[in-house]
PDB file of C-alpha atoms in Angstrom:
ATOM      1  CA  UNK J   1       0.000   0.000   0.000  1.00 51.00           C
ATOM      2  CA  UNK J   2       2.988   2.299   0.561  1.00 64.00           C
ATOM      3  CA  UNK J   3       3.987   4.394  -2.382  1.00 82.00           C
ATOM      4  CA  UNK J   4       1.169   3.443  -4.734  1.00 88.00           C
ATOM      5  CA  UNK J   5      -1.498   4.562  -2.269  1.00 86.00           C
ATOM      6  CA  UNK J   6       0.365   7.765  -1.567  1.00 86.00           C
ATOM      7  CA  UNK J   7       0.781   8.452  -5.279  1.00 90.00           C
ATOM      8  CA  UNK J   8      -2.904   7.770  -5.922  1.00 91.00           C
ATOM      9  CA  UNK J   9      -3.922  10.118  -3.098  1.00 90.00           C
ATOM     10  CA  UNK J  10      -1.669  12.880  -4.431  1.00 91.00           C
ATOM     11  CA  UNK J  11      -3.010  12.404  -7.970  1.00 93.00           C
ATOM     12  CA  UNK J  12      -6.565  12.615  -6.642  1.00 93.00           C
ATOM     13  CA  UNK J  13      -5.610  15.796  -4.778  1.00 93.00           C
ATOM     14  CA  UNK J  14      -4.272  17.398  -7.944  1.00 94.00           C
ATOM     15  CA  UNK J  15      -7.282  16.241  -9.961  1.00 95.00           C
ATOM     16  CA  UNK J  16      -9.730  17.663  -7.415  1.00 95.00           C
ATOM     17  CA  UNK J  17      -7.839  20.948  -7.205  1.00 94.00           C
ATOM     18  CA  UNK J  18      -7.832  21.221 -11.002  1.00 95.00           C
ATOM     19  CA  UNK J  19     -11.571  20.551 -11.070  1.00 95.00           C
ATOM     20  CA  UNK J  20     -12.119  23.254  -8.463  1.00 95.00           C
ATOM     21  CA  UNK J  21     -10.117  25.756 -10.530  1.00 96.00           C
ATOM     22  CA  UNK J  22     -12.118  24.866 -13.659  1.00 96.00           C
ATOM     23  CA  UNK J  23     -15.409  25.303 -11.778  1.00 95.00           C
ATOM     24  CA  UNK J  24     -14.186  28.657 -10.476  1.00 95.00           C
ATOM     25  CA  UNK J  25     -13.418  29.929 -13.980  1.00 96.00           C
ATOM     26  CA  UNK J  26     -16.836  28.810 -15.259  1.00 95.00           C
ATOM     27  CA  UNK J  27     -18.644  30.393 -12.304  1.00 95.00           C
ATOM     28  CA  UNK J  28     -16.684  33.627 -12.698  1.00 94.00           C
ATOM     29  CA  UNK J  29     -17.553  33.837 -16.402  1.00 94.00           C
ATOM     30  CA  UNK J  30     -21.234  33.318 -15.608  1.00 94.00           C
ATOM     31  CA  UNK J  31     -21.085  35.967 -12.865  1.00 92.00           C
ATOM     32  CA  UNK J  32     -19.679  38.468 -15.369  1.00 93.00           C
ATOM     33  CA  UNK J  33     -22.448  37.579 -17.807  1.00 93.00           C
ATOM     34  CA  UNK J  34     -25.008  38.032 -15.014  1.00 92.00           C
ATOM     35  CA  UNK J  35     -23.589  41.482 -14.225  1.00 92.00           C
ATOM     36  CA  UNK J  36     -23.856  42.461 -17.858  1.00 92.00           C
ATOM     37  CA  UNK J  37     -27.491  41.295 -17.944  1.00 89.00           C
ATOM     38  CA  UNK J  38     -28.203  43.327 -14.804  1.00 89.00           C
ATOM     39  CA  UNK J  39     -26.799  46.467 -16.428  1.00 88.00           C
ATOM     40  CA  UNK J  40     -28.822  45.749 -19.548  1.00 87.00           C
ATOM     41  CA  UNK J  41     -31.972  45.375 -17.446  1.00 85.00           C
ATOM     42  CA  UNK J  42     -31.230  48.665 -15.689  1.00 85.00           C
ATOM     43  CA  UNK J  43     -30.869  50.392 -19.057  1.00 84.00           C
ATOM     44  CA  UNK J  44     -34.185  48.904 -20.165  1.00 82.00           C
ATOM     45  CA  UNK J  45     -35.779  50.179 -16.957  1.00 83.00           C
ATOM     46  CA  UNK J  46     -34.528  53.709 -17.697  1.00 84.00           C
ATOM     47  CA  UNK J  47     -35.890  53.422 -21.228  1.00 80.00           C
ATOM     48  CA  UNK J  48     -39.268  52.377 -19.865  1.00 81.00           C
ATOM     49  CA  UNK J  49     -39.235  55.299 -17.416  1.00 82.00           C
ATOM     50  CA  UNK J  50     -38.564  57.738 -20.292  1.00 82.00           C
ATOM     51  CA  UNK J  51     -41.069  56.319 -22.812  1.00 80.00           C
ATOM     52  CA  UNK J  52     -43.605  54.438 -20.711  1.00 79.00           C
ATOM     53  CA  UNK J  53     -43.663  51.770 -23.420  1.00 74.00           C
ATOM     54  CA  UNK J  54     -44.834  48.250 -22.540  1.00 77.00           C
ATOM     55  CA  UNK J  55     -42.310  46.666 -24.889  1.00 81.00           C
ATOM     56  CA  UNK J  56     -39.420  47.983 -22.792  1.00 79.00           C
ATOM     57  CA  UNK J  57     -40.983  46.523 -19.626  1.00 80.00           C
ATOM     58  CA  UNK J  58     -41.441  43.129 -21.296  1.00 85.00           C
ATOM     59  CA  UNK J  59     -37.829  43.201 -22.519  1.00 84.00           C
ATOM     60  CA  UNK J  60     -36.673  44.059 -19.011  1.00 85.00           C
ATOM     61  CA  UNK J  61     -38.598  41.143 -17.505  1.00 86.00           C
ATOM     62  CA  UNK J  62     -37.167  38.827 -20.147  1.00 90.00           C
ATOM     63  CA  UNK J  63     -33.648  40.072 -19.374  1.00 89.00           C
ATOM     64  CA  UNK J  64     -34.129  39.537 -15.641  1.00 88.00           C
ATOM     65  CA  UNK J  65     -35.413  35.986 -16.256  1.00 91.00           C
ATOM     66  CA  UNK J  66     -32.346  35.278 -18.394  1.00 92.00           C
ATOM     67  CA  UNK J  67     -30.116  36.712 -15.666  1.00 91.00           C
ATOM     68  CA  UNK J  68     -31.757  34.465 -13.105  1.00 92.00           C
ATOM     69  CA  UNK J  69     -31.009  31.397 -15.235  1.00 93.00           C
ATOM     70  CA  UNK J  70     -27.391  32.459 -15.674  1.00 93.00           C
ATOM     71  CA  UNK J  71     -26.941  33.041 -11.945  1.00 92.00           C
ATOM     72  CA  UNK J  72     -28.469  29.628 -11.146  1.00 94.00           C
ATOM     73  CA  UNK J  73     -25.895  28.011 -13.433  1.00 94.00           C
ATOM     74  CA  UNK J  74     -23.154  30.057 -11.761  1.00 94.00           C
ATOM     75  CA  UNK J  75     -24.366  28.846  -8.371  1.00 95.00           C
ATOM     76  CA  UNK J  76     -24.118  25.216  -9.530  1.00 95.00           C
ATOM     77  CA  UNK J  77     -20.550  25.793 -10.704  1.00 95.00           C
ATOM     78  CA  UNK J  78     -19.743  27.378  -7.337  1.00 95.00           C
ATOM     79  CA  UNK J  79     -21.077  24.264  -5.600  1.00 96.00           C
ATOM     80  CA  UNK J  80     -18.806  22.167  -7.794  1.00 94.00           C
ATOM     81  CA  UNK J  81     -15.899  24.413  -6.878  1.00 95.00           C
ATOM     82  CA  UNK J  82     -16.566  23.977  -3.158  1.00 96.00           C
ATOM     83  CA  UNK J  83     -16.852  20.200  -3.546  1.00 96.00           C
ATOM     84  CA  UNK J  84     -13.570  20.158  -5.465  1.00 95.00           C
ATOM     85  CA  UNK J  85     -11.813  22.151  -2.757  1.00 96.00           C
ATOM     86  CA  UNK J  86     -13.243  19.877  -0.062  1.00 97.00           C
ATOM     87  CA  UNK J  87     -12.225  16.722  -1.953  1.00 95.00           C
ATOM     88  CA  UNK J  88      -8.724  18.113  -2.525  1.00 95.00           C
ATOM     89  CA  UNK J  89      -8.330  18.954   1.153  1.00 95.00           C
ATOM     90  CA  UNK J  90      -9.541  15.529   2.269  1.00 95.00           C
ATOM     91  CA  UNK J  91      -7.290  13.773  -0.246  1.00 94.00           C
ATOM     92  CA  UNK J  92      -4.335  15.836   0.939  1.00 93.00           C
ATOM     93  CA  UNK J  93      -4.997  14.822   4.535  1.00 95.00           C
ATOM     94  CA  UNK J  94      -5.310  11.208   3.401  1.00 92.00           C
ATOM     95  CA  UNK J  95      -2.020  11.435   1.524  1.00 92.00           C
ATOM     96  CA  UNK J  96      -0.333  12.815   4.632  1.00 93.00           C
ATOM     97  CA  UNK J  97      -1.732   9.980   6.752  1.00 93.00           C
ATOM     98  CA  UNK J  98      -0.488   7.437   4.202  1.00 91.00           C
ATOM     99  CA  UNK J  99       2.924   9.116   4.241  1.00 92.00           C
ATOM    100  CA  UNK J 100       3.058   8.872   8.041  1.00 92.00           C
ATOM    101  CA  UNK J 101       1.967   5.228   7.967  1.00 91.00           C
ATOM    102  CA  UNK J 102       4.635   4.466   5.384  1.00 89.00           C
ATOM    103  CA  UNK J 103       7.299   6.112   7.565  1.00 90.00           C
ATOM    104  CA  UNK J 104       6.083   4.216  10.628  1.00 90.00           C
ATOM    105  CA  UNK J 105       6.200   0.947   8.714  1.00 88.00           C
ATOM    106  CA  UNK J 106       9.779   1.666   7.611  1.00 86.00           C
ATOM    107  CA  UNK J 107      10.788   2.510  11.182  1.00 87.00           C
ATOM    108  CA  UNK J 108       9.221  -0.692  12.493  1.00 87.00           C
ATOM    109  CA  UNK J 109      11.076  -2.743   9.886  1.00 85.00           C
ATOM    110  CA  UNK J 110      14.348  -1.076  10.871  1.00 83.00           C
ATOM    111  CA  UNK J 111      13.685  -1.733  14.564  1.00 81.00           C
ATOM    112  CA  UNK J 112      12.836  -5.379  13.938  1.00 81.00           C
ATOM    113  CA  UNK J 113      15.977  -5.787  11.853  1.00 75.00           C
ATOM    114  CA  UNK J 114      18.100  -4.981  14.916  1.00 65.00           C
ATOM    115  CA  UNK J 115      16.167  -7.314  17.241  1.00 66.00           C
ATOM    116  CA  UNK J 116      16.072 -10.477  15.135  1.00 61.00           C
ATOM    117  CA  UNK J 117      16.212 -13.561  17.343  1.00 61.00           C
ATOM    118  CA  UNK J 118      19.381 -15.607  17.245  1.00 61.00           C
ATOM    119  CA  UNK J 119      18.972 -19.239  16.267  1.00 63.00           C
ATOM    120  CA  UNK J 120      19.211 -21.759  19.115  1.00 65.00           C
ATOM    121  CA  UNK J 121      22.498 -23.674  19.440  1.00 64.00           C
ATOM    122  CA  UNK J 122      22.544 -26.824  17.340  1.00 67.00           C
ATOM    123  CA  UNK J 123      24.110 -29.201  19.890  1.00 59.00           C
ATOM    124  CA  UNK J 124      23.150 -28.803  23.521  1.00 57.00           C
ATOM    125  CA  UNK J 125      25.357 -30.497  26.104  1.00 57.00           C
ATOM    126  CA  UNK J 126      23.761 -33.609  27.624  1.00 61.00           C
ATOM    127  CA  UNK J 127      25.124 -33.070  31.130  1.00 59.00           C
ATOM    128  CA  UNK J 128      24.559 -29.835  33.006  1.00 56.00           C
ATOM    129  CA  UNK J 129      27.654 -28.026  34.059  1.00 59.00           C
ATOM    130  CA  UNK J 130      28.465 -27.602  37.719  1.00 57.00           C
ATOM    131  CA  UNK J 131      28.044 -23.873  37.623  1.00 58.00           C
ATOM    132  CA  UNK J 132      24.449 -24.147  36.513  1.00 60.00           C
ATOM    133  CA  UNK J 133      23.332 -26.802  39.030  1.00 56.00           C
ATOM    134  CA  UNK J 134      21.261 -25.489  41.885  1.00 58.00           C
ATOM    135  CA  UNK J 135      22.601 -25.761  45.414  1.00 59.00           C
ATOM    136  CA  UNK J 136      19.885 -28.195  46.492  1.00 61.00           C
ATOM    137  CA  UNK J 137      21.027 -30.849  44.088  1.00 58.00           C
ATOM    138  CA  UNK J 138      24.727 -30.872  45.138  1.00 51.00           C
TER     139      UNK J 138
END
């Protein structure tokens, strides 16, 4: 799981961050278009105030409805941007956890390498030596 999991988490982080940036650019473009439609609607309102013509009022209502649709799309792109940022942050935390687990695993392998058990002696003496015999058996 070591490096492959870490690499996958980092790739997912970059992919999510790139998606968030793309969503931001789309939302920003739609916000600019919505601003332009608002200014257009304001100009149509001034025209209606000067002429008192029903066509200008209908055009203004149509422009405001179009602006509403554009801003709803922009809001959806902003939601996508927030989800991308959240996914990137979570993937980055996951990558850090995997990095720490990989380091811990390496440290445990190094520690076990120093403490490997020695093999038992192949030929054990059949008679106990005098130094190892308890005092009760003498």
